[in-house]
Coordinates of C-alpha atoms in Angstrom, one line a residue:
X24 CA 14.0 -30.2 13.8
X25 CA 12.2 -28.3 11.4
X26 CA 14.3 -25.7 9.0
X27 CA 13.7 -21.9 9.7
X28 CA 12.9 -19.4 7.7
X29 CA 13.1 -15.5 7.4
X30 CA 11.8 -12.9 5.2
X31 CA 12.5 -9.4 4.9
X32 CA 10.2 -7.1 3.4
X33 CA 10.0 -3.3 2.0
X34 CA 7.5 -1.5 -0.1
X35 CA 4.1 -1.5 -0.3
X36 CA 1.3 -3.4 1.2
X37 CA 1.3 -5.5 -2.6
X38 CA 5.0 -6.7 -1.3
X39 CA 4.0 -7.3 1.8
X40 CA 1.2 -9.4 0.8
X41 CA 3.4 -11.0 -1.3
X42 CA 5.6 -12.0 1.8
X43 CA 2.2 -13.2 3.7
X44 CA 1.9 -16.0 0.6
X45 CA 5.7 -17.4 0.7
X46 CA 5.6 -17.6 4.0
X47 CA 2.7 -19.7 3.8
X48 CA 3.9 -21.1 1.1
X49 CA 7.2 -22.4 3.3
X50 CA 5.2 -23.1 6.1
X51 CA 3.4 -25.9 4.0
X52 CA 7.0 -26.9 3.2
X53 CA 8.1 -27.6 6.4
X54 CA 9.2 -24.9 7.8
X55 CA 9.1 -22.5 10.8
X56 CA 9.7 -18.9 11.1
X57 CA 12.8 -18.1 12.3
X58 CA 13.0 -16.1 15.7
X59 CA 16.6 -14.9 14.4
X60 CA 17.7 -13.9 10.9
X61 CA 20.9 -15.9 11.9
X62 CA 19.7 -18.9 12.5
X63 CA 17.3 -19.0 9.7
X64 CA 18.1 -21.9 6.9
X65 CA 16.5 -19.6 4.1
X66 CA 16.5 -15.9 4.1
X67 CA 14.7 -13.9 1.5
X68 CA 14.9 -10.2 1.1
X69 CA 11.5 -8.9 -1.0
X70 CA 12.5 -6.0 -2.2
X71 CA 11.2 -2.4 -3.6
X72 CA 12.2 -0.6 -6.6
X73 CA 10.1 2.2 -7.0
X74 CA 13.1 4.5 -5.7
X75 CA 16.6 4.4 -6.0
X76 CA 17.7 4.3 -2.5
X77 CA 15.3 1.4 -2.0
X78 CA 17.3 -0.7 -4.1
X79 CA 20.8 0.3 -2.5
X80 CA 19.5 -1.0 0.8
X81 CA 19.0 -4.3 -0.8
X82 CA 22.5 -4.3 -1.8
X83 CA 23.9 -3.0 1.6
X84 CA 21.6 -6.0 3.3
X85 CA 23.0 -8.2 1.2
X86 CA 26.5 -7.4 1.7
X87 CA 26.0 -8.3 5.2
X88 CA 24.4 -11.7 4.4
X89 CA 27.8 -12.9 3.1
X90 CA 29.0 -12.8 6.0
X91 CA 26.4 -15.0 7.2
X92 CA 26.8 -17.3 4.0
X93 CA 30.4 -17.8 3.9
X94 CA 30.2 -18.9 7.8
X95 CA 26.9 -21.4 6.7
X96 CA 27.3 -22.5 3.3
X97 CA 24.2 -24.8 3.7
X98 CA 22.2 -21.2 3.9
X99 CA 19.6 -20.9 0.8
X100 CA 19.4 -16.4 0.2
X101 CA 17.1 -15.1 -2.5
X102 CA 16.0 -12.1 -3.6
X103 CA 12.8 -11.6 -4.6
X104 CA 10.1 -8.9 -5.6
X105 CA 11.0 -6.1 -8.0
X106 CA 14.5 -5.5 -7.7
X107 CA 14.9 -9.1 -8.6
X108 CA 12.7 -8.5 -11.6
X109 CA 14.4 -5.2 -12.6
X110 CA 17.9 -6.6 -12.3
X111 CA 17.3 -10.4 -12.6
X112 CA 21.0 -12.1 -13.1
X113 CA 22.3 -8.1 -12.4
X114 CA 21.5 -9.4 -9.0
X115 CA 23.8 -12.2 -8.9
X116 CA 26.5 -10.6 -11.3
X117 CA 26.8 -8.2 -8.2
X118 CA 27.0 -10.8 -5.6
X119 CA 27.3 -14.2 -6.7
X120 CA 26.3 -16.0 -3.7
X121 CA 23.1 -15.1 -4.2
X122 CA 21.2 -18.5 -4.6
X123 CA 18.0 -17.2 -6.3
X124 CA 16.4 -14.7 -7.5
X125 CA 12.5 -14.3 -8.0
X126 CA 10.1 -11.9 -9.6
X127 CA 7.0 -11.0 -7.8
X128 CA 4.9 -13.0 -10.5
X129 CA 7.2 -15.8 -10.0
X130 CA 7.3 -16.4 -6.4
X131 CA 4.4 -18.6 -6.6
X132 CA 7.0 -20.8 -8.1
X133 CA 8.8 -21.0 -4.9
X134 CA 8.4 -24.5 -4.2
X135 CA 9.4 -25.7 -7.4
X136 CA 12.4 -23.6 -7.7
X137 CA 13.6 -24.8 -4.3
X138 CA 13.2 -28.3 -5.2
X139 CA 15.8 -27.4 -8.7
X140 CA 18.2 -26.1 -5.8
X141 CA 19.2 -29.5 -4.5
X142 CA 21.1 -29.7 -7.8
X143 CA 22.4 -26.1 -8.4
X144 CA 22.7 -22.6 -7.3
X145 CA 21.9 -19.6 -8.8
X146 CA 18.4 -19.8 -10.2
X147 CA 16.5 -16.8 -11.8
X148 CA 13.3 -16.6 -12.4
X149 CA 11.7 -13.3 -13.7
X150 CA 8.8 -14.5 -15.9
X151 CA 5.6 -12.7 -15.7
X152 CA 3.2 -15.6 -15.3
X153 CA -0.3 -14.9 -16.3
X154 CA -1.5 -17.3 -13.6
X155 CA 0.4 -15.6 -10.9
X156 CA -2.9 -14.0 -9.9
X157 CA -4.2 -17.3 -9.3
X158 CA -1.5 -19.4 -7.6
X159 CA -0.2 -18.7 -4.2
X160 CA -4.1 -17.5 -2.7
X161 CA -4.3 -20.7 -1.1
X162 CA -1.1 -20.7 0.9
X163 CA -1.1 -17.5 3.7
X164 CA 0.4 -16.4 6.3
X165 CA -0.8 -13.9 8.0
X166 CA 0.4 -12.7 11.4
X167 CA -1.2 -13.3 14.3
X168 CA -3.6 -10.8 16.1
X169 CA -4.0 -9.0 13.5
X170 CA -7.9 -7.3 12.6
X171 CA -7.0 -6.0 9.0
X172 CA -6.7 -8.7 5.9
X173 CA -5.2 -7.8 3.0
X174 CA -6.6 -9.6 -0.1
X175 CA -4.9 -9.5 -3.5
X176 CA -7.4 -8.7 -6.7
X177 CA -5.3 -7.5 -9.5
X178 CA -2.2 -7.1 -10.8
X179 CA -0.3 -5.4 -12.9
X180 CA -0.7 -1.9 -14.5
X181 CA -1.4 -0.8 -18.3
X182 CA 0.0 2.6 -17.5
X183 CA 2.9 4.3 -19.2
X184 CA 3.4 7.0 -16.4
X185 CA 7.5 7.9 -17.6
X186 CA 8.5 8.0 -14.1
X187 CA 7.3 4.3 -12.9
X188 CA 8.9 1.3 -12.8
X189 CA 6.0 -0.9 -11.7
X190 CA 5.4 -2.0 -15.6
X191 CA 7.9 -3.4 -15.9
X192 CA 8.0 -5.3 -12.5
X193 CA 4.5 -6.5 -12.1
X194 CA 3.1 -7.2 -15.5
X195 CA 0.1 -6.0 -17.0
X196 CA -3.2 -6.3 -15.7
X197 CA -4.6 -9.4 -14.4
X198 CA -7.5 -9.6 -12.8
X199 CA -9.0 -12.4 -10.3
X200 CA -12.0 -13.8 -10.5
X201 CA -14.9 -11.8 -8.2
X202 CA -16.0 -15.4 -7.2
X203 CA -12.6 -16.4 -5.6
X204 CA -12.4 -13.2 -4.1
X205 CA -15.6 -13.9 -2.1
X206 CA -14.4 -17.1 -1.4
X207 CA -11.3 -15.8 0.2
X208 CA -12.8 -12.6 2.2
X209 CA -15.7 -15.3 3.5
X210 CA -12.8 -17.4 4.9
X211 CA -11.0 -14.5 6.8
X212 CA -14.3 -13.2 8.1
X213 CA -15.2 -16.4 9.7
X214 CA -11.4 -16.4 10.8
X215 CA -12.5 -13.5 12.6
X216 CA -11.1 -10.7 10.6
X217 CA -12.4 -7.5 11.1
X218 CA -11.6 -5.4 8.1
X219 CA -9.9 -6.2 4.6
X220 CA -8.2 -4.2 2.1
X221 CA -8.6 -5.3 -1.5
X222 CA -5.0 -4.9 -3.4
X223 CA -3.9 -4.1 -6.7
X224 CA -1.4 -2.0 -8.8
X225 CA -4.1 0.1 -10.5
X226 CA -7.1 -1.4 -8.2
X227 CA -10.1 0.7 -9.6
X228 CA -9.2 -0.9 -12.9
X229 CA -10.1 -4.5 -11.3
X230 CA -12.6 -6.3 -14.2
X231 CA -13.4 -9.9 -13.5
X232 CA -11.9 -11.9 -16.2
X233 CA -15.4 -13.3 -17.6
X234 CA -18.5 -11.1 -16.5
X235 CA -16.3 -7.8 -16.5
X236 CA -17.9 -7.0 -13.1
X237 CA -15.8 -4.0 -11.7
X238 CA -15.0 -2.9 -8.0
X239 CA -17.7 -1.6 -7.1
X240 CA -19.9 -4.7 -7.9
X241 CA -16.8 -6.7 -5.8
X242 CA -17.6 -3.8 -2.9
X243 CA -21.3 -4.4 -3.1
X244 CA -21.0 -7.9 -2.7
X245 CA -17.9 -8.0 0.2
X246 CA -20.1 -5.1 1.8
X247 CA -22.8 -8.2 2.3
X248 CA -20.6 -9.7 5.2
X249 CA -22.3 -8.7 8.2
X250 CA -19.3 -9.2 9.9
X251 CA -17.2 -7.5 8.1
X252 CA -16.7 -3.8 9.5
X253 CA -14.8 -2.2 7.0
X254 CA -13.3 -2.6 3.3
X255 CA -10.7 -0.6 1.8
X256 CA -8.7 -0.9 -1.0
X257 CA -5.4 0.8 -2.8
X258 CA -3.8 2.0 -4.7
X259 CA -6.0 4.0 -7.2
X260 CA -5.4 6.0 -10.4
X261 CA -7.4 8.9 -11.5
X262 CA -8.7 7.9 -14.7
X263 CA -10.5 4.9 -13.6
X264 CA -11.8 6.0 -10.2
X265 CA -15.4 6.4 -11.3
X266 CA -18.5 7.2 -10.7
X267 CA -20.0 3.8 -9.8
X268 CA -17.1 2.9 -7.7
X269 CA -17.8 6.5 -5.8
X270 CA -21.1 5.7 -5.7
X271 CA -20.6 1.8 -4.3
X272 CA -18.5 3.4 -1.8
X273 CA -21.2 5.6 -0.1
X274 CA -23.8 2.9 -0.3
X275 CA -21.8 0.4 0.7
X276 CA -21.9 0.5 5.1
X277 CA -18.5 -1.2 5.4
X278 CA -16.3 0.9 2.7
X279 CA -14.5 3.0 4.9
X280 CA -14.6 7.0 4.0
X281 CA -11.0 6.5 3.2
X282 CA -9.0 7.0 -0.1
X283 CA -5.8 7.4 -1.4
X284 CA -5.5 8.8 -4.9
X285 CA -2.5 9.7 -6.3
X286 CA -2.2 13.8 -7.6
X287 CA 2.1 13.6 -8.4
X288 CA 2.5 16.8 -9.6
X289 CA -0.4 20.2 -9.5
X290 CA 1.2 20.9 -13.2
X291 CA -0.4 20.8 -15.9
X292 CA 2.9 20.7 -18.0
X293 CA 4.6 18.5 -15.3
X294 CA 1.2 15.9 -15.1
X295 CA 1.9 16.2 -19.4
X296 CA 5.4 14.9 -18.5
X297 CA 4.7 12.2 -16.5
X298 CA 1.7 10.5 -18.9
X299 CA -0.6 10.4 -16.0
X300 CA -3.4 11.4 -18.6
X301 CA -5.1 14.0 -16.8
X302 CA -5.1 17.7 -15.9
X303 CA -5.2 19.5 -12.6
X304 CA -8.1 20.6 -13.3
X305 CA -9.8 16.9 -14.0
X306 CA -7.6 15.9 -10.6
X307 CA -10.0 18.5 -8.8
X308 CA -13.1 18.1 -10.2
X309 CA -12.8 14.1 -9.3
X310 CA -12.0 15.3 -5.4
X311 CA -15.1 17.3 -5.5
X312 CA -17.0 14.5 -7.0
X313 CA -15.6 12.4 -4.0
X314 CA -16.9 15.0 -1.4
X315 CA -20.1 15.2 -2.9
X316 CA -21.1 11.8 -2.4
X317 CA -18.9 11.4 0.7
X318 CA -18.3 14.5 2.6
X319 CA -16.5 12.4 5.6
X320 CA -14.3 11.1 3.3
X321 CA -10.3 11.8 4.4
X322 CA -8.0 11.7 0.7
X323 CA -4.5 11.3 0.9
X324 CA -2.2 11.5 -2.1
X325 CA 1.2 11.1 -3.7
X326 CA 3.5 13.7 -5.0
X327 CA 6.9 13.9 -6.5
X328 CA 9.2 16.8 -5.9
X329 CA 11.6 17.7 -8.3
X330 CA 10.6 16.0 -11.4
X331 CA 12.8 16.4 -14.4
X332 CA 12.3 20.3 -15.9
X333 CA 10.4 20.9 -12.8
X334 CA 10.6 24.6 -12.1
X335 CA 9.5 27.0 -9.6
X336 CA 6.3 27.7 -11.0
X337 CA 5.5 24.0 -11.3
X338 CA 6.3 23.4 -7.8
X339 CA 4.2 26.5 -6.9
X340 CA 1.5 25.1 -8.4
X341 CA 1.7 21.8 -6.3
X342 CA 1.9 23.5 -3.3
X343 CA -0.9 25.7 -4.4
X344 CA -2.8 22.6 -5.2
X345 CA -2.3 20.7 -1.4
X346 CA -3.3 24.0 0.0
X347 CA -6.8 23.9 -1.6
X348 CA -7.4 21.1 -1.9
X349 CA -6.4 19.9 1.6
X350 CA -5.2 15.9 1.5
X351 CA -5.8 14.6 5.1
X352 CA -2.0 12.4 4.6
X353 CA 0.6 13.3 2.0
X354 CA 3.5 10.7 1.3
X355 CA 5.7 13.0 -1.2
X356 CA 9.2 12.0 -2.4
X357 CA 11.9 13.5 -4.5
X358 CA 11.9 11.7 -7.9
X359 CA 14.0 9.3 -8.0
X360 CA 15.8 8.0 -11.9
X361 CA 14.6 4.4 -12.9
X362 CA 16.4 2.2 -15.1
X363 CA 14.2 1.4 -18.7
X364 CA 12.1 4.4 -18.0
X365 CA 11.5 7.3 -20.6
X366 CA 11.6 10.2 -17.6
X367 CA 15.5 8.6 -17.1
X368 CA 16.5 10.4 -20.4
X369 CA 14.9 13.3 -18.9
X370 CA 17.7 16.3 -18.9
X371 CA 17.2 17.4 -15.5
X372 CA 19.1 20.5 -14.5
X373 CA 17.6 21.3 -10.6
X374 CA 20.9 20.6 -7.9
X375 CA 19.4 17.9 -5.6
X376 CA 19.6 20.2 -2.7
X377 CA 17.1 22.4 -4.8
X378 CA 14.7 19.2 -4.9
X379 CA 15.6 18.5 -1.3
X380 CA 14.4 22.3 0.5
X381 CA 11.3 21.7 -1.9
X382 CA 10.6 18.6 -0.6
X383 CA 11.1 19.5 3.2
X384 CA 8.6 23.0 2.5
X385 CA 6.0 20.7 0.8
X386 CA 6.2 18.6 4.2
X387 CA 5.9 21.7 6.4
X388 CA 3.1 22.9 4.7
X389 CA 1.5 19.8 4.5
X390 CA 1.7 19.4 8.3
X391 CA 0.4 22.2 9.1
X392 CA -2.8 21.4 7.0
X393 CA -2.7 18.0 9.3
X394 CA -2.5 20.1 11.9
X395 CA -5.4 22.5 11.2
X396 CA -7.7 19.6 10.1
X397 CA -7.3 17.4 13.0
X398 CA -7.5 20.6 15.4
X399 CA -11.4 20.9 13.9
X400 CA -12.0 17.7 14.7
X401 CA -11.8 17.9 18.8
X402 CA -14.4 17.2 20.7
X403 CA -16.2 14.9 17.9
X404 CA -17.4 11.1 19.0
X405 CA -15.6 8.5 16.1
X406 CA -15.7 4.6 15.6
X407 CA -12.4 3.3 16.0
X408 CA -11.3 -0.5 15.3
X409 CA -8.7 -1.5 18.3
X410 CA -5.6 -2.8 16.7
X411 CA -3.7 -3.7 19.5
X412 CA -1.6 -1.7 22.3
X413 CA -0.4 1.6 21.9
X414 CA 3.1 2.1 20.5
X415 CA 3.8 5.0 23.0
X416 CA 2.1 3.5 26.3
X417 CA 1.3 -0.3 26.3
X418 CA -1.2 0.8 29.4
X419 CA -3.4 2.2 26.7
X420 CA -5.0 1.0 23.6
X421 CA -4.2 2.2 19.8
X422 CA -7.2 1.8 16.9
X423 CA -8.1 3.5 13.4
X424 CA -11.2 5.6 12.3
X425 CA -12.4 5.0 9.2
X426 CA -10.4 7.7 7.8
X427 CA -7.2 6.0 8.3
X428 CA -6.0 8.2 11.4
X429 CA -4.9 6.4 15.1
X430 CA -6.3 7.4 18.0
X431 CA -4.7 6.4 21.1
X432 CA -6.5 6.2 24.3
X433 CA -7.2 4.5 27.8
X434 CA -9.3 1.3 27.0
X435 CA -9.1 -1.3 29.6
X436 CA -10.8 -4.6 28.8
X437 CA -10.7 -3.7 25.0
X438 CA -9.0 -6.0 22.3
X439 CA -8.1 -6.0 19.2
X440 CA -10.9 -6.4 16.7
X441 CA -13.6 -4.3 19.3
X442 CA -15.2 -1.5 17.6
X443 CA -15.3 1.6 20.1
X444 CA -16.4 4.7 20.8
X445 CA -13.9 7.6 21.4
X446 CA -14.2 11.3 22.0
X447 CA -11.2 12.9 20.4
X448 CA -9.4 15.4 23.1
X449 CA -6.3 16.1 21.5
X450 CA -4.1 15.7 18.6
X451 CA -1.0 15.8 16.5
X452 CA -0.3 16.2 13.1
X453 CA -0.7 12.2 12.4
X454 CA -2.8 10.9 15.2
X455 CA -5.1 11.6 18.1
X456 CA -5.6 11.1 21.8
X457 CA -9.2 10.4 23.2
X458 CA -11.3 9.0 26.0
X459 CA -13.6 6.4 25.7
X460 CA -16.7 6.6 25.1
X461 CA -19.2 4.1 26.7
X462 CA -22.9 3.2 25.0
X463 CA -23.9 1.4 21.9
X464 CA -21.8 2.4 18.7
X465 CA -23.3 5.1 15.6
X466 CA -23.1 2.4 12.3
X467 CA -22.0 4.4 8.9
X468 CA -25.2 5.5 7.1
X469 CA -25.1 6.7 3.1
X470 CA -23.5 9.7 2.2
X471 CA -26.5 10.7 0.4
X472 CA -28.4 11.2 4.0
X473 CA -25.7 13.2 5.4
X474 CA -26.5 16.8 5.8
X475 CA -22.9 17.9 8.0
X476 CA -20.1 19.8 6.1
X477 CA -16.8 17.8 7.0
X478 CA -13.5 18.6 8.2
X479 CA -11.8 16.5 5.5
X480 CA -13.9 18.6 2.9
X481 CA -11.5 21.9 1.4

């Protein structure tokens, strides 16, 4: 019988990605994916680090496994992602039964570092390979029925923001060749993929390593799939979002008029803090730059509450910020201490449950900004990409727009991968309701023709 396998994965879509290439990588290995954690002959946890309480679930999982391990020796469990490259032989140190411990620029090593295990235990690997970006592309995989690809083209970041850890975890910036990435969207288009998301730490930074093309040449170029509905890709800083790629993006039919752009903080003094290089004021006049050439185009954002110094006024200013400016998602967090980062010897004087009833207004008011937009959208006709069945009623069907939003709704006959039409009827805060539409479907057209004021717009 084949050996079994199991991963477990939190964090971004970069991890889970990641967890899509060893699993193919262990599939070419000879093995199958294990139904049952239990039963599985290797078990590997890739982990998150951005936040504190992500790393104390690793450690709580793992105190479970050795249960598990002391019952079945022959059981190979590894950590891997960037609490193993944060903590490295921390990791073992803390529980020694751990059998290895990987790096997320490492785990393309994976076969060869399972091979040195038939002669010892404990192996730790947290080099930064500078081919990482290369190795492991060829060995995916992906679940099945899904519509949405995601395809990695950087990584790395060059940033110092105080507060992140990702530096240190994923390297500096390494790019992939714009060739290979062709290559590799072709393949999953013919596979019958219906929409791809191009990955990356700091993704509008992508340069191909010898012509220097940037993204939007690679979205130009992905948009040329005919069969290729929509392209997306995250997670985006400020300072390199620019013109061209805005520009590519309302040319381009495919690019969804989706973005998510990180804000962190509507403080000038507090942005200062963090090194993220810009000013409030630069923050909005990119937005309106966005809705310029894409007035259709839904932004969400990032924010951290309770930075260290953060005061009233600061947060004020946030708040102040969300409510102008009007982000169509928010995923906001209290800041959370990293290990080897400057903001750590930050003094910080705010009681959590300060940082905690700022965090839960922020969210209120966010919601009701949700709220208010999608109300102003009832009654309008949208393209939506069926995913599969709806979460709530498996009778019906659940797809995306191209802003990023669900729409649930009655859609016998329809699978995942169809492209729809769907009046919206009702909605929530997160998603929508509709009824379907019947007739041939509207195709995206450029920004530049478009005449209607949105409701993403502020």
């Amino acid at each position: 019988m084949s050996k079994l396998y199991w991963i477990e994965t939190w964090g971004c879509q970069m991890n889970e990605h990641d967890s899509e290439k060893m699993a193919g990588t262990l599939l070419g290995l000879g093995y199958d994916q294990a139904t049952r954690l239990q039963d599985a002959d290797i078990i590997l946890l890739n982990t998150c680090a951005i936040r504190e309480k992500a790393e104390e679930r690793v450690y709580s999982t793992l105190s479970q496994l050795e249960h598990l391990k002391k019952a079945r020796p022959e059981t190979i469990i590894g950590v891997t992602g960037c609490v193993a490259q944060m903590s490295g032989e921390q990791v073992r140190e803390r529980m020694p039964f751990v059998d290895l411990v990987i790096g997320p620029r490492a785990s393309s090593r994976l076969p060869d570092i399972l091979g040195k295990l038939k002669d010892h235990r404990g192996i730790v690997d947290t080099t930064l390979y500078q081919d990482s970006i290369i190795r492991g592309q060829d060995a995916i995989r992906r679940a099945p029925g899904k519509v949405k690809a995601f395809v990695t083209i950087m990584e790395g970041c060059n940033k110092t923001c105080s507060y992140c850890i990702v530096p240190t975890t994923r390297g500096r910036e390494d790019s992939r060749p714009l060739e290979d990435i062709l290559k590799e969207v072709e393949s999953l288009v013919e596979q019958g993929y219906r929409e791809i998301e191009f990955l990356g730490q700091n993704v509008n930074a992508y340069r191909d390593p010898k012509t220097h093309d940037g993204l939007d040449i690679l979205l130009y170029r992905a948009g040329e799939f005919a069969a290729l509905d929509r392209i997306r890709f995250t997670t985006s800083h400020p300072l390199h979002l620019s013109t061209k790629i805005i520009e590519a993006m309302s040319r381009v039919k495919a690019a969804c008029n989706y973005l998510h752009l990180p804000v962190q903080s509507g403080s000038d003094r507090i942005l200062r803090l963090m090194r993220r290089g810009y000013t409030a004021r630069k923050f909005r006049d990119k937005v309106a730059e966005i809705r310029e050439a894409i007035p259709e185009i839904a932004l969400s954002t990032d924010v951290i509450v309770g930075f260290p110094g953060e005061s009233e006024e600061d947060y004020q200013a946030t708040l102040d910020l969300l409510e102008e400016l009007r982000f169509s998602q928010l995923f906001s967090f209290v800041y959370s201490k990293r290990p080897g980062t400057s903001a750590a010897t930050m003094m910080d004087e705010d009681e959590d449950k300060t940082k905690v009833s700022r965090l839960m207004a922020l969210q209120a008011a966010q919601r009701e900004i949700q709220a208010d937009i999608h109300r102003t959208m009832l009654g309008r006709t949208v393209e939506v990409l069926i995913e599969g069945p709806s979460r709530k009623d498996p009778r019906e069907v659940a797809g995306r727009m191209p802003q990023n939003i669900m729409v649930n709704f009655p859609g016998e006959g329809l699978r995942p991968g169809d492209l729809a039409r769907v009046l919206l009827t009702d909605a929530t805060p997160v998603s929508f309701r509709g009824r379907l539409i019947r007739g041939p479907l509207e195709r995206r057209i450029p920004a530049r023709s478009r005449n209607a004021r949105s409701a993403f717009g502020a």
